[in-house]
PDB file of C-alpha atoms in Angstrom:
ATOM      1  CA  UNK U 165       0.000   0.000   0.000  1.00 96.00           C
ATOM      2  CA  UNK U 166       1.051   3.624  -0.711  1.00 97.00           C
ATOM      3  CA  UNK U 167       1.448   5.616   2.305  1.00 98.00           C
ATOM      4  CA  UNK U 168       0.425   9.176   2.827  1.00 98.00           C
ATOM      5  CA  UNK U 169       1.901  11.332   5.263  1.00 98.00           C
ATOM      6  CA  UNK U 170       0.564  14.961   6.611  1.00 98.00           C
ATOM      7  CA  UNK U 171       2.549  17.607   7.779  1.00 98.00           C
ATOM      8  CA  UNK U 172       1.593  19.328  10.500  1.00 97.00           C
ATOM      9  CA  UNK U 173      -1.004  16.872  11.983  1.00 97.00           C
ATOM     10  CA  UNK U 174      -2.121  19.402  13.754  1.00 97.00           C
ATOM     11  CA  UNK U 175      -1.961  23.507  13.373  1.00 96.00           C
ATOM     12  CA  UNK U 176      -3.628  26.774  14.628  1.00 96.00           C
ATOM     13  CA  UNK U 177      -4.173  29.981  12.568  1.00 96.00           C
ATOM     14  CA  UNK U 178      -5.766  33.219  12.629  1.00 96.00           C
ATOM     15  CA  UNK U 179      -8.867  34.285  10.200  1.00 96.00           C
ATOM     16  CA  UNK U 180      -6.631  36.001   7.289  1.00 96.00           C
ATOM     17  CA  UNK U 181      -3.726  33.894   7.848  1.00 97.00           C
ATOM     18  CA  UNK U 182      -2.327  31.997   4.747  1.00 97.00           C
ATOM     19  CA  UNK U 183      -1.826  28.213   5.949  1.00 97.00           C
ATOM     20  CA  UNK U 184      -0.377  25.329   3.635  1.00 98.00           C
ATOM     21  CA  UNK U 185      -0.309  21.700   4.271  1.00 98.00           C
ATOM     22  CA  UNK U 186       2.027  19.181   3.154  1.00 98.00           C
ATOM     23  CA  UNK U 187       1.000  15.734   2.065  1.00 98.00           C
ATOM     24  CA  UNK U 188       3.938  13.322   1.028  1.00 98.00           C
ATOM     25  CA  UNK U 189       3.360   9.631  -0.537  1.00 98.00           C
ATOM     26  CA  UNK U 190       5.348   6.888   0.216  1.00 98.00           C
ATOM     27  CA  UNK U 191       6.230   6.534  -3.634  1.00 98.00           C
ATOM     28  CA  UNK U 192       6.000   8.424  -6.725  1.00 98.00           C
ATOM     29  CA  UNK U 193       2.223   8.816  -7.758  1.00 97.00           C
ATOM     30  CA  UNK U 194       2.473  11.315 -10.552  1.00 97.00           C
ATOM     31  CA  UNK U 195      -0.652  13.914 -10.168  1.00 97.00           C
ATOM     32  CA  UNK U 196      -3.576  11.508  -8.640  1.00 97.00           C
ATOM     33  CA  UNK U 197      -3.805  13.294  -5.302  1.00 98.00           C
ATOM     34  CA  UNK U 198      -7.218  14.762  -4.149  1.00 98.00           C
ATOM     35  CA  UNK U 199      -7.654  16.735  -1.521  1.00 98.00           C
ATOM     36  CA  UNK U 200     -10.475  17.342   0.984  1.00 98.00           C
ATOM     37  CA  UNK U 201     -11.931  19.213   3.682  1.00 98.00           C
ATOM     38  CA  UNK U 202     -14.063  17.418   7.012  1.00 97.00           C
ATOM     39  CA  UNK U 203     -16.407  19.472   9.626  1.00 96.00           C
ATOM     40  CA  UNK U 204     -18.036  17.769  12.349  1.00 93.00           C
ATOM     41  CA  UNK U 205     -20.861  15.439  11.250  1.00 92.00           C
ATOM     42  CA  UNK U 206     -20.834  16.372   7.728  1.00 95.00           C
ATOM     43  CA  UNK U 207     -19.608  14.804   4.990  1.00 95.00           C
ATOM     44  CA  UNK U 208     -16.284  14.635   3.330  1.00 96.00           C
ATOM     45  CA  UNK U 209     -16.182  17.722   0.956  1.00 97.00           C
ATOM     46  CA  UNK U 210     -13.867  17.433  -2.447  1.00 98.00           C
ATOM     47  CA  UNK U 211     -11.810  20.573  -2.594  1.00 98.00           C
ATOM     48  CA  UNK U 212      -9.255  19.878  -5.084  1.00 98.00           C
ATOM     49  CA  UNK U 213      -8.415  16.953  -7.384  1.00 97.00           C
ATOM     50  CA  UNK U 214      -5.455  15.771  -9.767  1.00 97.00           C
ATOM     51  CA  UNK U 215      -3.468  17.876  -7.670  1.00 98.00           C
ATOM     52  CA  UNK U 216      -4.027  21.304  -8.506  1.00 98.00           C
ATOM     53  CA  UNK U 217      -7.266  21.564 -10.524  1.00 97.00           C
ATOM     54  CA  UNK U 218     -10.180  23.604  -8.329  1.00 98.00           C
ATOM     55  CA  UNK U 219     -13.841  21.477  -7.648  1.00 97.00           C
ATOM     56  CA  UNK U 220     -16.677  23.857  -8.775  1.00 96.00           C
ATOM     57  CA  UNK U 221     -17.785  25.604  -6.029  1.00 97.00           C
ATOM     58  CA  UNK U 222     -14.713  25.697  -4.102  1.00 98.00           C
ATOM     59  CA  UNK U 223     -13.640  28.945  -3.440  1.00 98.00           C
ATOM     60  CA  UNK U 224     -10.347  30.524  -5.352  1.00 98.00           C
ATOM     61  CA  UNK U 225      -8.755  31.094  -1.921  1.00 98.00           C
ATOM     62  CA  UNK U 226      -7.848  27.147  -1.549  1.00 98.00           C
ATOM     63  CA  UNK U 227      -5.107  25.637  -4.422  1.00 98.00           C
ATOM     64  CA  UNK U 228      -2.963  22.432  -4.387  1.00 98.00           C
ATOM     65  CA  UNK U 229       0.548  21.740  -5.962  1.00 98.00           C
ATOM     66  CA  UNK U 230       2.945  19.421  -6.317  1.00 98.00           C
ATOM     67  CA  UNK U 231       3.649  16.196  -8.137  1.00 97.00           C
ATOM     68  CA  UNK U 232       5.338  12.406  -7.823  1.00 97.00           C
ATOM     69  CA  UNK U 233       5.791  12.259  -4.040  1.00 98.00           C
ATOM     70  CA  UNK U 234       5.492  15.853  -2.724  1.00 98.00           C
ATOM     71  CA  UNK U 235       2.120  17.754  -2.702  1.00 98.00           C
ATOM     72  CA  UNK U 236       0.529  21.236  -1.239  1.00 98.00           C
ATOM     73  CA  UNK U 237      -2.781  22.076  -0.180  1.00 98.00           C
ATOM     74  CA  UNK U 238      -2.895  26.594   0.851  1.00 98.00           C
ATOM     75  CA  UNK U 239      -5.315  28.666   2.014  1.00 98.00           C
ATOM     76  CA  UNK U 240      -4.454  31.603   1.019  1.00 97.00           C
ATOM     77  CA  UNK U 241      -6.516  34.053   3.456  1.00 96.00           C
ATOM     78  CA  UNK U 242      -8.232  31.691   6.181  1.00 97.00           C
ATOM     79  CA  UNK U 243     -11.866  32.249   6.462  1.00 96.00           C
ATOM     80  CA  UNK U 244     -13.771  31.472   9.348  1.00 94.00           C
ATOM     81  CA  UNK U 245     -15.845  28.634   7.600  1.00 95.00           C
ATOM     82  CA  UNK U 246     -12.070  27.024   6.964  1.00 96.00           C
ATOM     83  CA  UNK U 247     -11.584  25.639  10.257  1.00 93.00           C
ATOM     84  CA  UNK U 248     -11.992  21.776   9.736  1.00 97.00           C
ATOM     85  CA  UNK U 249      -9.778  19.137   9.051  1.00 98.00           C
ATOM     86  CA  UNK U 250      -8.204  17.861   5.807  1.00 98.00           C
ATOM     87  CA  UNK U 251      -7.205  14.896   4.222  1.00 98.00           C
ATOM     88  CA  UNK U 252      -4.961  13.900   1.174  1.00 98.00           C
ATOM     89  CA  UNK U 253      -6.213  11.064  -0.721  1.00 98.00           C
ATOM     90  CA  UNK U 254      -3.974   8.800  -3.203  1.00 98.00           C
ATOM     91  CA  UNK U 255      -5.859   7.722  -5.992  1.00 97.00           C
ATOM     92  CA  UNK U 256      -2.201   6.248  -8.024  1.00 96.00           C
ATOM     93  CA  UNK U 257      -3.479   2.806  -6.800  1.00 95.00           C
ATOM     94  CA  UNK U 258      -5.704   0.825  -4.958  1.00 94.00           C
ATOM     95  CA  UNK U 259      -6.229   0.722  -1.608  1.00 95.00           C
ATOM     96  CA  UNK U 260      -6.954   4.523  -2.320  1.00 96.00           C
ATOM     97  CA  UNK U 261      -5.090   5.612   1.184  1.00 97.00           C
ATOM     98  CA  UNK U 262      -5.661   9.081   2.879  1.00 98.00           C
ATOM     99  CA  UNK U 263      -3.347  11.009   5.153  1.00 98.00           C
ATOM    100  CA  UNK U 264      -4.110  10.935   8.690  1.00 98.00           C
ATOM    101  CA  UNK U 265      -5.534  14.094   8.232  1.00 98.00           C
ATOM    102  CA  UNK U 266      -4.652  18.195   9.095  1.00 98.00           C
ATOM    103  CA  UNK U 267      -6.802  19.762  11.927  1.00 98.00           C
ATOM    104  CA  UNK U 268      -7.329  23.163  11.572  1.00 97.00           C
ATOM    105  CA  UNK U 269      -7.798  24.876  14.681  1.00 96.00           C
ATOM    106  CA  UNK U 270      -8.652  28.518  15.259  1.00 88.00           C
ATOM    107  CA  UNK U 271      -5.391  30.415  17.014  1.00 87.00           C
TER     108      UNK U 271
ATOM    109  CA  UNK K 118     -28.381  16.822  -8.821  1.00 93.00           C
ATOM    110  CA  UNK K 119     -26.863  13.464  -7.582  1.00 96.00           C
ATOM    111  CA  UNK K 120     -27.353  12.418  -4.162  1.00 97.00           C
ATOM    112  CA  UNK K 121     -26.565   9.133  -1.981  1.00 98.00           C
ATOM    113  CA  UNK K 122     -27.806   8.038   1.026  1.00 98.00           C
ATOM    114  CA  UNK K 123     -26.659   5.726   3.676  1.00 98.00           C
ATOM    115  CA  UNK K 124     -29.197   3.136   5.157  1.00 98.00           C
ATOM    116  CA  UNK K 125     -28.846   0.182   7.504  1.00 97.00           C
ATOM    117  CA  UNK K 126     -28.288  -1.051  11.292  1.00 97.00           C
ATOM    118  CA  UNK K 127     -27.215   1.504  13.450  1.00 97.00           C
ATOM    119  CA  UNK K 128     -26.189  -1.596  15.905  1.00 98.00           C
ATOM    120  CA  UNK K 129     -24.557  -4.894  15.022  1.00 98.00           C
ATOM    121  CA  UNK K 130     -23.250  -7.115  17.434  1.00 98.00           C
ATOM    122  CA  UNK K 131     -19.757  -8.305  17.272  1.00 98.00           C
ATOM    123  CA  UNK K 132     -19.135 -11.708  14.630  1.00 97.00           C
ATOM    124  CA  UNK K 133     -22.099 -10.753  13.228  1.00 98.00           C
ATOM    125  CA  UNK K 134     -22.616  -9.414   9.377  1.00 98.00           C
ATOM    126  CA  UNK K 135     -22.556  -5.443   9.076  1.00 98.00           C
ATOM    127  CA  UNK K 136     -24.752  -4.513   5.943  1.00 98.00           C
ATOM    128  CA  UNK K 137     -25.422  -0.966   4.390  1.00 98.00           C
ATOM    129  CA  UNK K 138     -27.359   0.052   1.454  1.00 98.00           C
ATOM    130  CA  UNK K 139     -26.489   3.027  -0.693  1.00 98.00           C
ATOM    131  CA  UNK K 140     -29.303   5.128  -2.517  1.00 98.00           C
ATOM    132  CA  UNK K 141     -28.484   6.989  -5.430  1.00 98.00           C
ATOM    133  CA  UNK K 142     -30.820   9.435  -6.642  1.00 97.00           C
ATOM    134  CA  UNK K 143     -30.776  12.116  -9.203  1.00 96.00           C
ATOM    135  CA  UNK K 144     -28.404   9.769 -11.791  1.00 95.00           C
ATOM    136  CA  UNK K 145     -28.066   6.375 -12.695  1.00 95.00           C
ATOM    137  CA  UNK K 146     -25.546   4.221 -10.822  1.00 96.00           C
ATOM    138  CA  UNK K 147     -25.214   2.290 -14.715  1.00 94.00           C
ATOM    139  CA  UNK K 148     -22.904   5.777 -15.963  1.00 92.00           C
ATOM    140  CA  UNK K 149     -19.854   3.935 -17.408  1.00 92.00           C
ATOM    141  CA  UNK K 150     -18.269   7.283 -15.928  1.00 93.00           C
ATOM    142  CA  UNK K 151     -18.112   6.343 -12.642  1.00 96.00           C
ATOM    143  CA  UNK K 152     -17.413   3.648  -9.347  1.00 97.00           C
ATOM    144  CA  UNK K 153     -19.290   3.685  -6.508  1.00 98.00           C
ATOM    145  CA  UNK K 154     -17.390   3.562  -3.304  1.00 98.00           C
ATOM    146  CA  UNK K 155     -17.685   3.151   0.583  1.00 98.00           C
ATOM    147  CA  UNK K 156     -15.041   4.486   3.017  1.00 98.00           C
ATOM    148  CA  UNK K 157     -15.722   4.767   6.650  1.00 98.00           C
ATOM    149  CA  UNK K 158     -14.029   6.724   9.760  1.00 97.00           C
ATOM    150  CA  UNK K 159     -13.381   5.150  12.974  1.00 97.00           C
ATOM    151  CA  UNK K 160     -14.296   7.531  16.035  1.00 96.00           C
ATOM    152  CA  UNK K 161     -11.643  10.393  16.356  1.00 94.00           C
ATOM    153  CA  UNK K 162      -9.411   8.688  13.421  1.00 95.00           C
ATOM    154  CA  UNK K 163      -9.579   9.041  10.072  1.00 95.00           C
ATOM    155  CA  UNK K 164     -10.596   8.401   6.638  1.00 97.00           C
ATOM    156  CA  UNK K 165     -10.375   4.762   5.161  1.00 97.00           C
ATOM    157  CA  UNK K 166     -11.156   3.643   1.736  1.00 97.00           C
ATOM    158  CA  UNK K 167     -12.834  -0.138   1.925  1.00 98.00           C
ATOM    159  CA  UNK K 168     -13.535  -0.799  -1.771  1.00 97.00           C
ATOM    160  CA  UNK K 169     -15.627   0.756  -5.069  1.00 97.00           C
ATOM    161  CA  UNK K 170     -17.486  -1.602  -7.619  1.00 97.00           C
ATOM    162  CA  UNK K 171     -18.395  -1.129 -11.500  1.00 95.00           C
ATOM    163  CA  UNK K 172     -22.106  -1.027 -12.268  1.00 92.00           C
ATOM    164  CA  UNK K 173     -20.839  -4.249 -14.225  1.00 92.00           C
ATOM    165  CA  UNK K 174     -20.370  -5.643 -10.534  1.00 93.00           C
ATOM    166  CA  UNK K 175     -16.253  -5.451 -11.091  1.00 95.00           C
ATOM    167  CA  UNK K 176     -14.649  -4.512  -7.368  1.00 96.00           C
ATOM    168  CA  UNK K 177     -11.652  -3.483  -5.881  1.00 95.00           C
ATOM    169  CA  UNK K 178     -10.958  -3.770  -2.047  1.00 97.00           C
ATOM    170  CA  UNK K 179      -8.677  -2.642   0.290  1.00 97.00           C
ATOM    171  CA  UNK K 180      -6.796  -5.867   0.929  1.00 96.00           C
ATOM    172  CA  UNK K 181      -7.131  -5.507   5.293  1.00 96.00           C
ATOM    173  CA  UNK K 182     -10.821  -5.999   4.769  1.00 97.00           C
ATOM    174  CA  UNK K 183     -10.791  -8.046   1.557  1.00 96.00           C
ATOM    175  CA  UNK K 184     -11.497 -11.216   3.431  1.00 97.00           C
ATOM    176  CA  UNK K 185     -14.631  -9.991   5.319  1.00 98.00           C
ATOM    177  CA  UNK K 186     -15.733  -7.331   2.534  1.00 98.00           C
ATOM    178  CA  UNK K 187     -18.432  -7.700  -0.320  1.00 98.00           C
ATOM    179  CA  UNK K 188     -19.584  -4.898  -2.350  1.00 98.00           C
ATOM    180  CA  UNK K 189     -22.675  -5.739  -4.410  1.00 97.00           C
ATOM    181  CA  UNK K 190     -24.678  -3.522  -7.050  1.00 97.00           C
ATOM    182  CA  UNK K 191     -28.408  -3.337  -7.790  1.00 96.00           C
ATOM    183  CA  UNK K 192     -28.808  -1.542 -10.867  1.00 95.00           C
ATOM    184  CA  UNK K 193     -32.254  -2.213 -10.795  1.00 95.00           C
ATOM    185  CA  UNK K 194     -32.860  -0.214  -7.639  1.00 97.00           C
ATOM    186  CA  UNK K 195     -30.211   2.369  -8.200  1.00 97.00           C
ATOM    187  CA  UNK K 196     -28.282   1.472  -5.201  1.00 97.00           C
ATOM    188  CA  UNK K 197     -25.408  -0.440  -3.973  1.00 98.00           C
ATOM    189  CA  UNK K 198     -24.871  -2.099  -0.708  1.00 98.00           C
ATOM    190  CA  UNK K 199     -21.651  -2.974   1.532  1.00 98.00           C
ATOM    191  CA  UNK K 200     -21.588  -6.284   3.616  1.00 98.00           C
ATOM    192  CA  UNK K 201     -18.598  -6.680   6.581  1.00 98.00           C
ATOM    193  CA  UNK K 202     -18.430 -10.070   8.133  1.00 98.00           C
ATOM    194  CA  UNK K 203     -17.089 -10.976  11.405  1.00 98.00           C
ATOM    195  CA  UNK K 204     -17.262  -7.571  12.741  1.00 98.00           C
ATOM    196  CA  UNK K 205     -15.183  -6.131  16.170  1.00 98.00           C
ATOM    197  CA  UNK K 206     -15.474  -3.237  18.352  1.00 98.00           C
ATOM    198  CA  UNK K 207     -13.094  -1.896  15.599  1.00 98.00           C
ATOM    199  CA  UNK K 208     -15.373  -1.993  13.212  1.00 98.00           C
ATOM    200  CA  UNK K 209     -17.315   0.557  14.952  1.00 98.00           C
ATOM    201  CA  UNK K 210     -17.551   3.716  12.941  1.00 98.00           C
ATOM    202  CA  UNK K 211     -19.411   6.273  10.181  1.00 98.00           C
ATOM    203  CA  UNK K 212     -19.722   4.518   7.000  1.00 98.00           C
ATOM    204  CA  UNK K 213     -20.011   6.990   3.609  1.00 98.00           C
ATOM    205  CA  UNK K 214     -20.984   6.061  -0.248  1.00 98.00           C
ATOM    206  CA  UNK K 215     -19.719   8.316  -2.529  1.00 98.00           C
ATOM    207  CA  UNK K 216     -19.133   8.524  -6.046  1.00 98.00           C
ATOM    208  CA  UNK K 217     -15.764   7.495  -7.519  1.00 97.00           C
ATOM    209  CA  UNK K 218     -15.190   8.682 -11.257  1.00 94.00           C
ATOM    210  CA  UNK K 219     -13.512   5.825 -12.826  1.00 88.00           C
ATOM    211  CA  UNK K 220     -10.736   7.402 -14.761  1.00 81.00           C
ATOM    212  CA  UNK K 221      -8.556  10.857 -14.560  1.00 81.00           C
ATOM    213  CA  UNK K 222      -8.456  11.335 -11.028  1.00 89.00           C
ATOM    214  CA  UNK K 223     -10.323   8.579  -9.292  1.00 93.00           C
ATOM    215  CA  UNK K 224     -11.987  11.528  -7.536  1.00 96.00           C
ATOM    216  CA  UNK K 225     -15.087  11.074  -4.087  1.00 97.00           C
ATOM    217  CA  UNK K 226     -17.683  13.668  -5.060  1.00 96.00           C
ATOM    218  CA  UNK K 227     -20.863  14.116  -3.910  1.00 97.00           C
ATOM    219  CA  UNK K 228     -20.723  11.772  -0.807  1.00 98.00           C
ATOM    220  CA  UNK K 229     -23.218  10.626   0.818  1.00 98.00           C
ATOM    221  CA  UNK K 230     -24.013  12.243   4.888  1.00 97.00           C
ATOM    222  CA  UNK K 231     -22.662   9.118   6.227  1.00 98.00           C
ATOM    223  CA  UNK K 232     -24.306   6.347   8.859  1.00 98.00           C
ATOM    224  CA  UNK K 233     -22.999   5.148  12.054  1.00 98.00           C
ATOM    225  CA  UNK K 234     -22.664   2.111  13.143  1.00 98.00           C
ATOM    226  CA  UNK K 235     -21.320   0.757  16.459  1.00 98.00           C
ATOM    227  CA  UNK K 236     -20.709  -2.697  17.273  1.00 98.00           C
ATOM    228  CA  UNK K 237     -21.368  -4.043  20.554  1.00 97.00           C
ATOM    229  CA  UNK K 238     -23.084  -6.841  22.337  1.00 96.00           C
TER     230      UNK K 238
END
């Protein structure tokens, strides 16, 4: 199985901070990295996919880079709605594995 | 607009068989276009994939579960259902559906709001 790895695991910001998260794959797995966002008894919410392309919907603020083993998610001015947690998600090959996940916690 | 929705036991006893339907409504679960998935989250942990099926009834499964793990399709009913034999106290947790597209980016989207289910005698 491929392993993904967060960085931090955990971090606190400020509403109008910029915040990026690191997501790092035990392997090479070109550009199939998604990423998304978790609240609280909701859903899983798709935020970006293929590593850098935007869901409809999502706002501009959030944008993912990388590719092979080394990936970004940013926010690039924290809203208050933004405080959640996030997960990357390998889609290379199956078992589709997901980081352990980012909590974002309000500073 | 596609939606899915989670239905089953909210209680299951341990060795026992965990089963959960998935409703899809709004599209057909026959698109060529797409899987159909279930991933789950244990209480305060995260996110695990357990397995996504064809509308052909073709499946892939994460290999910890694949001994205990069926994932079956009704295209007849629009829905697809997960089965988990043998379950623990681990097996306790929220169980989603989503939608998998089957090429590009393998991408979840929508989900479905998820169902708990907690295992215990």
């Amino acid at each position: 199985d491929i392993q993904m790895t967060q960085s931090p695991s955990s971090l606190s910001a400020s509403v109008g901070d910029r915040v990026t998260i690191t997501c790092r794959a035990s392997q090479s797995i070109s550009s199939y990295l998604n990423w998304y966002e978790k609240k609280p008894g909701k859903a899983p919410k798709l935020l970006i996919y293929a590593a850098s392309s935007l869901q409809s919907g999502v706002p501009s603020r959030f944008s993912g880079s990388g590719s092979g083993s080394v990936f970004t998610l940013t926010i690039s001015s924290l809203q208050p709605e933004d405080f959640a947690t996030y997960y990357c998600q390998q889609t290379y090959s199956t078992p589709y594995t997901f980081g352990q996940g980012t909590n974002l916690a309000i500073k | 607009q596609l939606q899915l929705q989670e239905s089953g036991p909210g209680l299951v006893k341990p060795s026992e068989t965990l089963s959960l339907t998935c409703t899809v409504s709004g599209g057909s679960i026959s698109s060529r276009t797409f899987y159909w998935a279930w991933i789950r989250q244990p209480p305060g942990k995260g996110l695990e994939w357990i397995g996504s099926i064809y509308y052909s009834g073709s499946t892939y499964y994460t290999p910890s579960l694949k001994s205990r793990v069926t994932i079956s399709v009704d295209t007849s009913k629009n829905q697809f259902s997960l089965k988990l034999s043998s379950v623990t106290a681990a097996d306790t947790a929220v169980y989603y559906c989503a939608r998998q597209r089957s090429g590009g980016s393998f991408l979840l989207d929508p989900w479905g709001q998820g169902a708990l289910v907690t295992v215990s005698s």
